Coordinates of C-alpha atoms and ligand atoms in Angstrom, one line a residue:
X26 CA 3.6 -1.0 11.5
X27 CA 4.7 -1.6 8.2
X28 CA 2.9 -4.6 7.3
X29 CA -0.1 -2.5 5.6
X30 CA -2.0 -0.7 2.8
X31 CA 0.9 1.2 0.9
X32 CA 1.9 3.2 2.8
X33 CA 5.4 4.8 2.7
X34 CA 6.7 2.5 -0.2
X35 CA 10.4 1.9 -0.6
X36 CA 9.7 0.2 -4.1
X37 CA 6.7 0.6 -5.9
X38 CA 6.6 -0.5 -9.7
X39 CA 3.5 0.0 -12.3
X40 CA 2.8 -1.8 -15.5
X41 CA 6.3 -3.5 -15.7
X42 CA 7.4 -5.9 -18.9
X43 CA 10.4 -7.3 -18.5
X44 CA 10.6 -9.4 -22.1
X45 CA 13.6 -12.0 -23.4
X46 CA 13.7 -11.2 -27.2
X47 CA 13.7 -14.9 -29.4
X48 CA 16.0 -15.0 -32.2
X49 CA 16.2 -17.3 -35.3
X50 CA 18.6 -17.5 -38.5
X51 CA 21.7 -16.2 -39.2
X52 CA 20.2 -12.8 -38.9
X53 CA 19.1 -14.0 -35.7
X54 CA 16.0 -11.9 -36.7
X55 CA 13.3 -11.3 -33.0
X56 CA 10.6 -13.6 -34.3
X57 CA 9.0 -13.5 -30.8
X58 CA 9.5 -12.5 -27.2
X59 CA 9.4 -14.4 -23.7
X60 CA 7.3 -12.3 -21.6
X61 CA 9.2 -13.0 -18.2
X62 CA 7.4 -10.2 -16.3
X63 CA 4.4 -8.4 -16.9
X64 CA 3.5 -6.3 -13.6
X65 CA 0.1 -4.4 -13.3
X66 CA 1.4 -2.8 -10.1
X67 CA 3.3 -3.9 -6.9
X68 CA 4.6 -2.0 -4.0
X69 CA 7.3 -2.6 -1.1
X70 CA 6.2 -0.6 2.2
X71 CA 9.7 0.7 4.1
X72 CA 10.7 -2.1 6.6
X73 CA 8.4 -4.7 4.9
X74 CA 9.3 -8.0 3.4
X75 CA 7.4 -8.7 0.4
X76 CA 7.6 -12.7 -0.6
X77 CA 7.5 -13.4 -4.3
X78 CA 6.5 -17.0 -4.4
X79 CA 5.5 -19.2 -8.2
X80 CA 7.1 -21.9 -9.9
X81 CA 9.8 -22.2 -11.6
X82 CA 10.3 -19.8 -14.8
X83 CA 7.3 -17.7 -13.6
X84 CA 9.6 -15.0 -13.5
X85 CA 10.8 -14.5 -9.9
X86 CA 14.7 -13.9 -10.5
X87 CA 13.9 -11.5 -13.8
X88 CA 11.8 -9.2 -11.7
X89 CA 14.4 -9.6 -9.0
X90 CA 17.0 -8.6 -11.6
X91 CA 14.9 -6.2 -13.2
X92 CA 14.5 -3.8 -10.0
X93 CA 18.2 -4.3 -9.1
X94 CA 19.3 -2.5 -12.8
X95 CA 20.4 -6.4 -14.2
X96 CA 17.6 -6.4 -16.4
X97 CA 16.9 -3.8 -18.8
X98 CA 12.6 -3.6 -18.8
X99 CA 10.3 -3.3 -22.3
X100 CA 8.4 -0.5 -20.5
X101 CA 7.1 0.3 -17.1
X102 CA 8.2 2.2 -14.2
X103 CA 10.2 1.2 -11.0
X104 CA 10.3 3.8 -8.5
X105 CA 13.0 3.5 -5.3
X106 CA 11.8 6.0 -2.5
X107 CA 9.3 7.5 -5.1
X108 CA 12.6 8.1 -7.8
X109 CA 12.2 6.3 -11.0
X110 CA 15.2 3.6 -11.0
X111 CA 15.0 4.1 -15.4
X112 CA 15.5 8.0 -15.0
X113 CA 18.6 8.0 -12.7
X114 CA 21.7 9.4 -13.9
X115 CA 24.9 7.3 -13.7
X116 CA 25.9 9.3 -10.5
X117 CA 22.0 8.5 -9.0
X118 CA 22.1 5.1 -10.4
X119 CA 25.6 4.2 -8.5
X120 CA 24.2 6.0 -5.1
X121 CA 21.7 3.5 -5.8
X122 CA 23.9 0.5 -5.5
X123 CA 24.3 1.2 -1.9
X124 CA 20.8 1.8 -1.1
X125 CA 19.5 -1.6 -2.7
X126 CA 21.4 -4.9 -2.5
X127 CA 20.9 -8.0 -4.5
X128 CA 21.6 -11.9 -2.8
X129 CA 21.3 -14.9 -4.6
X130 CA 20.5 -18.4 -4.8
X131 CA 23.9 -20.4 -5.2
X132 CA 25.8 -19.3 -2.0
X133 CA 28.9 -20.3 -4.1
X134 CA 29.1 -19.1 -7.7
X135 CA 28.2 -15.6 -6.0
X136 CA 31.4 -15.4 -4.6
X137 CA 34.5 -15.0 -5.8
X138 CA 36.8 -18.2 -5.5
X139 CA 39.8 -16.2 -5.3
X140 CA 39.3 -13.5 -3.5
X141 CA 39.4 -14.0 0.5
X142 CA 36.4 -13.1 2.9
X143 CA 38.0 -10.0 4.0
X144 CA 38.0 -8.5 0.1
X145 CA 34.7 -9.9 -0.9
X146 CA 33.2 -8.3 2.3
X147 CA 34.9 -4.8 2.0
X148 CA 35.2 -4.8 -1.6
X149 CA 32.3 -2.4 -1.9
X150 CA 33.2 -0.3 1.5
X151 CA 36.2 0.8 -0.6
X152 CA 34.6 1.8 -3.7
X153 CA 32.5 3.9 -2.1
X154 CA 35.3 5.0 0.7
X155 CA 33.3 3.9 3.8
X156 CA 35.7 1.5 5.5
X157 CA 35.6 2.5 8.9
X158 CA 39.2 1.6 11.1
X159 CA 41.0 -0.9 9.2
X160 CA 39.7 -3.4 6.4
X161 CA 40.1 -6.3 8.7
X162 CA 38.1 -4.4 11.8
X163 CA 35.4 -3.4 9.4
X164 CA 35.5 -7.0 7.8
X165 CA 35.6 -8.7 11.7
X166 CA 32.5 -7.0 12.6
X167 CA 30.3 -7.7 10.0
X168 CA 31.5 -11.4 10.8
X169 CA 30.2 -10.9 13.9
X170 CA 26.9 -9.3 12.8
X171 CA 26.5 -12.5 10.8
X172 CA 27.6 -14.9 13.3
X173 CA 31.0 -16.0 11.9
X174 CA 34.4 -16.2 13.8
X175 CA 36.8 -13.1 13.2
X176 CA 39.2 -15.1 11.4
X177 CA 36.6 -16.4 8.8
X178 CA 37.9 -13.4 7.2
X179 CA 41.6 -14.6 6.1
X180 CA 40.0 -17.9 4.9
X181 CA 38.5 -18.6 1.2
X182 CA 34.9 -19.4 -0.1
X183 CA 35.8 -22.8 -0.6
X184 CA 36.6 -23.2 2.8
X185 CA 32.9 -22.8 3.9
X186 CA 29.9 -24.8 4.4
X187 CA 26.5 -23.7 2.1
X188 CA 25.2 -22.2 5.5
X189 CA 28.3 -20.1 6.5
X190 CA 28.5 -18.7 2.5
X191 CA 25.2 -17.8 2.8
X192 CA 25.9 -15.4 5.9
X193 CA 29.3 -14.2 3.9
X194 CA 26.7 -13.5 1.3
X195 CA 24.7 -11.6 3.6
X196 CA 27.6 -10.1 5.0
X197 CA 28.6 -8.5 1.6
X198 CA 24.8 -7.2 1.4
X199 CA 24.7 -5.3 4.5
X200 CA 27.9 -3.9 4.6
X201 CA 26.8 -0.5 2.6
X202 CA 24.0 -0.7 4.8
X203 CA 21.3 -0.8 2.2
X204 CA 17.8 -0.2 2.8
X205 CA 16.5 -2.8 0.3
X206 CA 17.7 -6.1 -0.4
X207 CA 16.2 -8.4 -2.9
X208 CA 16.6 -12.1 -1.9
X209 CA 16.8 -14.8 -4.5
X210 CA 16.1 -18.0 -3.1
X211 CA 18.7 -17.1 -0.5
X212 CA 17.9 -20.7 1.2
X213 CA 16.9 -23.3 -1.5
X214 CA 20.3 -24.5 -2.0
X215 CA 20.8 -25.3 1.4
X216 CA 19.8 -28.4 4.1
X217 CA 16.5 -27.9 5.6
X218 CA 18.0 -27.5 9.0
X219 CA 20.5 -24.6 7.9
X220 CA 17.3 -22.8 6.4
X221 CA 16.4 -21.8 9.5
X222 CA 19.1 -20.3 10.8
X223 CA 19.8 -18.4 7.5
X224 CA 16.4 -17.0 7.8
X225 CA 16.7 -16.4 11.4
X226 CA 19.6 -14.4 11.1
X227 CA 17.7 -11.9 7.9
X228 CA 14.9 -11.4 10.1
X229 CA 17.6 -10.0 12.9
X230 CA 18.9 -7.9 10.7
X231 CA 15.8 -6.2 9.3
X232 CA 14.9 -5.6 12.8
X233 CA 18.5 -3.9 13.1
X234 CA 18.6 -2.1 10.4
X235 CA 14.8 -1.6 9.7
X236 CA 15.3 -3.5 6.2
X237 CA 12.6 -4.2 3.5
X238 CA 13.2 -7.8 1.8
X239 CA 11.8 -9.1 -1.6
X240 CA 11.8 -12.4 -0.6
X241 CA 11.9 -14.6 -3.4
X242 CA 11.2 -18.4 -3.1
X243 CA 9.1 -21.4 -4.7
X244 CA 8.5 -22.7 -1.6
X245 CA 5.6 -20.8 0.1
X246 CA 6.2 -22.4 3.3
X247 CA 10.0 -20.9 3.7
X248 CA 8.2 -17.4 2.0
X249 CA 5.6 -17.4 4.9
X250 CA 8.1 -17.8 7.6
X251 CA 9.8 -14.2 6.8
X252 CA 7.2 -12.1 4.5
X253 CA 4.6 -9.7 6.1
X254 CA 2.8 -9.7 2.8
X255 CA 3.4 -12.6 0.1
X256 CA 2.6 -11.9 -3.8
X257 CA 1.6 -15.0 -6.1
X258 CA 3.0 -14.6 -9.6
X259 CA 1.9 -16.8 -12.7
X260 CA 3.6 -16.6 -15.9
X261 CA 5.0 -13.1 -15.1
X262 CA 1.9 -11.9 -13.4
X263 CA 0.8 -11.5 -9.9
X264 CA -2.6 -13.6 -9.4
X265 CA -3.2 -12.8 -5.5
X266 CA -1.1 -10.7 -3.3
X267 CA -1.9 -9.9 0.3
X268 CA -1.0 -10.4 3.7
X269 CA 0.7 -13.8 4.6
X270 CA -1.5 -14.7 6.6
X271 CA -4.8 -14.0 4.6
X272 CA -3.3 -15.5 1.2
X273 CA -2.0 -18.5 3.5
X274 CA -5.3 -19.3 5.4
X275 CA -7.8 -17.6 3.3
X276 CA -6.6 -18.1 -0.2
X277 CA -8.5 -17.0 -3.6
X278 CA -7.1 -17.8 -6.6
X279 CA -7.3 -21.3 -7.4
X280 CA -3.0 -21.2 -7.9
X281 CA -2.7 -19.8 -4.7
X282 CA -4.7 -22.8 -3.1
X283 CA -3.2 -25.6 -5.5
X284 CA 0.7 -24.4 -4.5
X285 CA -0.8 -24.2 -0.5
X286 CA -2.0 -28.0 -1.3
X287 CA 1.5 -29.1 -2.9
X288 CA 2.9 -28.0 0.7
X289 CA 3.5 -31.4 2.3
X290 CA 1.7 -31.7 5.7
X291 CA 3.3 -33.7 8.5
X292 CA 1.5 -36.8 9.2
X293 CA -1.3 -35.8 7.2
X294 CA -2.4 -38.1 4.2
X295 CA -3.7 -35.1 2.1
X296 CA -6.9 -37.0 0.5
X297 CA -8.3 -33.8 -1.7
X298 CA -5.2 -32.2 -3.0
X299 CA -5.5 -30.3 -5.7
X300 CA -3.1 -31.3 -8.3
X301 CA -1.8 -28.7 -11.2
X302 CA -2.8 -30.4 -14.3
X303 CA -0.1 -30.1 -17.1
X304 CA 3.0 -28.2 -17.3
X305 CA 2.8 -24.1 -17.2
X306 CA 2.7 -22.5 -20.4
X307 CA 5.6 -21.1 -22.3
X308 CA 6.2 -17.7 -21.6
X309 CA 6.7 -17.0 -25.2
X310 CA 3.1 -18.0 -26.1
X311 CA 0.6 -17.1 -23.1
X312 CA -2.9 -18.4 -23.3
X313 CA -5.2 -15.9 -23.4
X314 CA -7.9 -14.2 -21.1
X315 CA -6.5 -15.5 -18.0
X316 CA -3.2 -17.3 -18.1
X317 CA -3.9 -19.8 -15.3
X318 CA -6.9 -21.6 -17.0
X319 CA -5.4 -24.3 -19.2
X320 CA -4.8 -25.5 -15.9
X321 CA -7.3 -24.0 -13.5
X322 CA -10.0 -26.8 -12.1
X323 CA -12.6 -23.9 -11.5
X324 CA -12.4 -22.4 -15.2
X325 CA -15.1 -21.4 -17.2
X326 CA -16.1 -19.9 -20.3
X327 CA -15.1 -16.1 -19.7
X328 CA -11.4 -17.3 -18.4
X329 CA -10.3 -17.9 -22.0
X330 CA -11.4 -15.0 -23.6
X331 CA -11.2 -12.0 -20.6
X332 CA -8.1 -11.2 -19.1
X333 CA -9.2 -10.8 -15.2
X334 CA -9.2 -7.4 -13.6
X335 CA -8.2 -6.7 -9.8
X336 CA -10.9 -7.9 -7.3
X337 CA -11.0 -7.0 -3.5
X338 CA -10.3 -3.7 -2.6
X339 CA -8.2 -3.1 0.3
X340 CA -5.1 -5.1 1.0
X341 CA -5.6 -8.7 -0.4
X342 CA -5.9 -9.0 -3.9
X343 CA -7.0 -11.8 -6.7
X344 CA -6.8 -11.4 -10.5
X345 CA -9.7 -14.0 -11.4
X346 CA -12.9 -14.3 -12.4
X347 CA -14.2 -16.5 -9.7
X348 CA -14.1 -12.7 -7.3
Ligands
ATP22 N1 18.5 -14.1 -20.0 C1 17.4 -14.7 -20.4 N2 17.2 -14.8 -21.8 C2 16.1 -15.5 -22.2 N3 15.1 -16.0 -21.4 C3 15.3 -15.8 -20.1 C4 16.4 -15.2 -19.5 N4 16.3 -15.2 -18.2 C5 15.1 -15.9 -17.9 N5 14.5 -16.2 -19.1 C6 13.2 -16.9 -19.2 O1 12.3 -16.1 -18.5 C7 11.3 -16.9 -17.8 C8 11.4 -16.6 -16.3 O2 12.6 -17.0 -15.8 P1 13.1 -16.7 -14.3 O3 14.5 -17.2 -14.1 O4 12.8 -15.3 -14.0 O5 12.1 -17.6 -13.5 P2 12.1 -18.0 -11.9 O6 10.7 -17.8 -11.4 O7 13.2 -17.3 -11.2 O8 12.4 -19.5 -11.9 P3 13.2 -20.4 -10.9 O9 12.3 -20.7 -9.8 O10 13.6 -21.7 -11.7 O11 14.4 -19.7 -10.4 C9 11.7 -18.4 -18.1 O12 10.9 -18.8 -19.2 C10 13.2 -18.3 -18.5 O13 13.5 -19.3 -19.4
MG23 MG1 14.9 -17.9 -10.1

């Protein structure tokens, strides 16, 4: 299965900035950068889902927007089915747009308010000239693949609950039939009780179509309900990636363990939770050696002047001394 050791990787990406320049005065001179991604290495294995899980400003979306072309990286290399993304031609680069499909957070602003469900959801079948039948055939049966009525497609976004534009959202992604779709906090904006369902309905369709997800998400109990393997990011850097179930039940890096402890528990009074101390950093002025230990309850002297390495061979990884 897929859920190992890379192995055939759809997306693999190595040393990867991704930095926000900062400019002041009327010259708006770059007096500094925010360094929203910095990726050692990360890969995607073919019919995977990868979950991308950190607090907010870590630098989930920019990576997200990164590999999808919407982000324009410092340096690094993103390769798609061993192609480096930042060498395509134009001609490549719109192939591409087929192969790899973005869906985002706000079911609602990510859809056009006056366009109707049938032109959002064929709107790219027609660029590319792969409507099969008529528009409204094509349309009614990715409806159906979704689990919305046929005539959903005559009606406007506004005329939809968060749940239902979520699956028109989804709709819109599959309808190229992409191997690779990056999801941004598809279900944060929606009730707990639609969550499910949304997710439900991605992990039917990966089964389908033998899909590979980034699953993005802060909240590492929605990321280890879809992802085979979950990464950890900090600040723009990945501090414990492995398989959901080891970095879930067997977590290393003292981030990992104090975002498994904010997890609320049913019924449980959590006595020992570990509590983040202080706000994160600014991206724009990283502590140094490791970026985690103005906050880490286990640091020591070597955190604030070494940058970890990699620890753990194999499939589960930490970037901290403790290893
Ligand atoms: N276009 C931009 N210009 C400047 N700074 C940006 C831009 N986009 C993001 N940033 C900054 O980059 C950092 C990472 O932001 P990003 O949106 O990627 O985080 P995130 O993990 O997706 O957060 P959230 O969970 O809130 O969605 C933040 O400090 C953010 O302010
Ligand atoms: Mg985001």
């Amino acid at each position: 299965m897929s859920n190992q050791i890379k192995k055939y990787p759809i997306i693999e990406v190595n040393n990867l900035k991704t930095w926000f320049p900062i400019k002041r005065g009327v010259l708006s001179r770059t007096v500094g950068y925010i360094r929203a991604v910095d990726i050692a290495g990360l890969y995607i294995n073919r019919g995977e889902t990868l979950g991308l899980v950190g607090e907010s400003g870590c630098g989930k979306t920019t990576f997200g927007r990164t590999l999808s072309g919407l982000e324009k990286p410092r340096t690094g290399e993103m390769f798609f089915y061993g192609k480096n993304i930042l060498d395509l031609s134009r001609r490549e680069l719109r192939e591409l747009r087929k192969k790899m499909q973005i869906i985002f957070q706000d079911p609602l602003s990510s859809l056009n308010p006056r366009m109707n469900v049938l032109d959002i959801v064929t709107e790219g079948l027609a660029e590319f000239g792969k409507i099969e039948g008529t528009r409204e055939d094509h349309a009614k049966r990715l409806m159906n693949e979704v689990g919305l009525d046929n005539d959903a497609i005559y009606r406007y976004p506004h005329e939809f609950s968060g749940g239902q534009r979520q699956r028109i959202n989804i709709a819109r992604a599959i309808a190229l039939r992409p191997d690779f779709i990056i999801c941004d906090e598809p279900v944060s904006a929606l009730d707990v009780s639609v969550q499910a369902q949304v997710i439900n309905l991605l992990m039917d369709l990966r089964d389908t179509y033998n899909l590979s997800y980034l699953f993005i998400s802060h909240d590492l109990s929605v990321v280890s309900a879809i992802s085979n393997r979950v990464a950890v990011m900090y600040l723009g850097r990945i501090v414990e990636s492995g398989l959901t179930g080891d970095v879930i039940n067997n977590s290393k890096h003292p981030y990992t363990k104090a975002l498994i402890n904010a997890v609320p528990e049913p019924g449980h009074y959590q006595k020992e939770r570990i509590v983040l101390k202080g706000e994160m950093p600014s991206p724009s002025a990283p502590p140094s050696g490791c970026m985690f230990h103005t906050r880490c309850p286990e640091v020591m002297e070597i955190c604030r002047k070494q940058e970890p390495k990699e620890t753990m061979s194999g499939i589960h990884q930490v970037w901290c001394h403790l290893y």
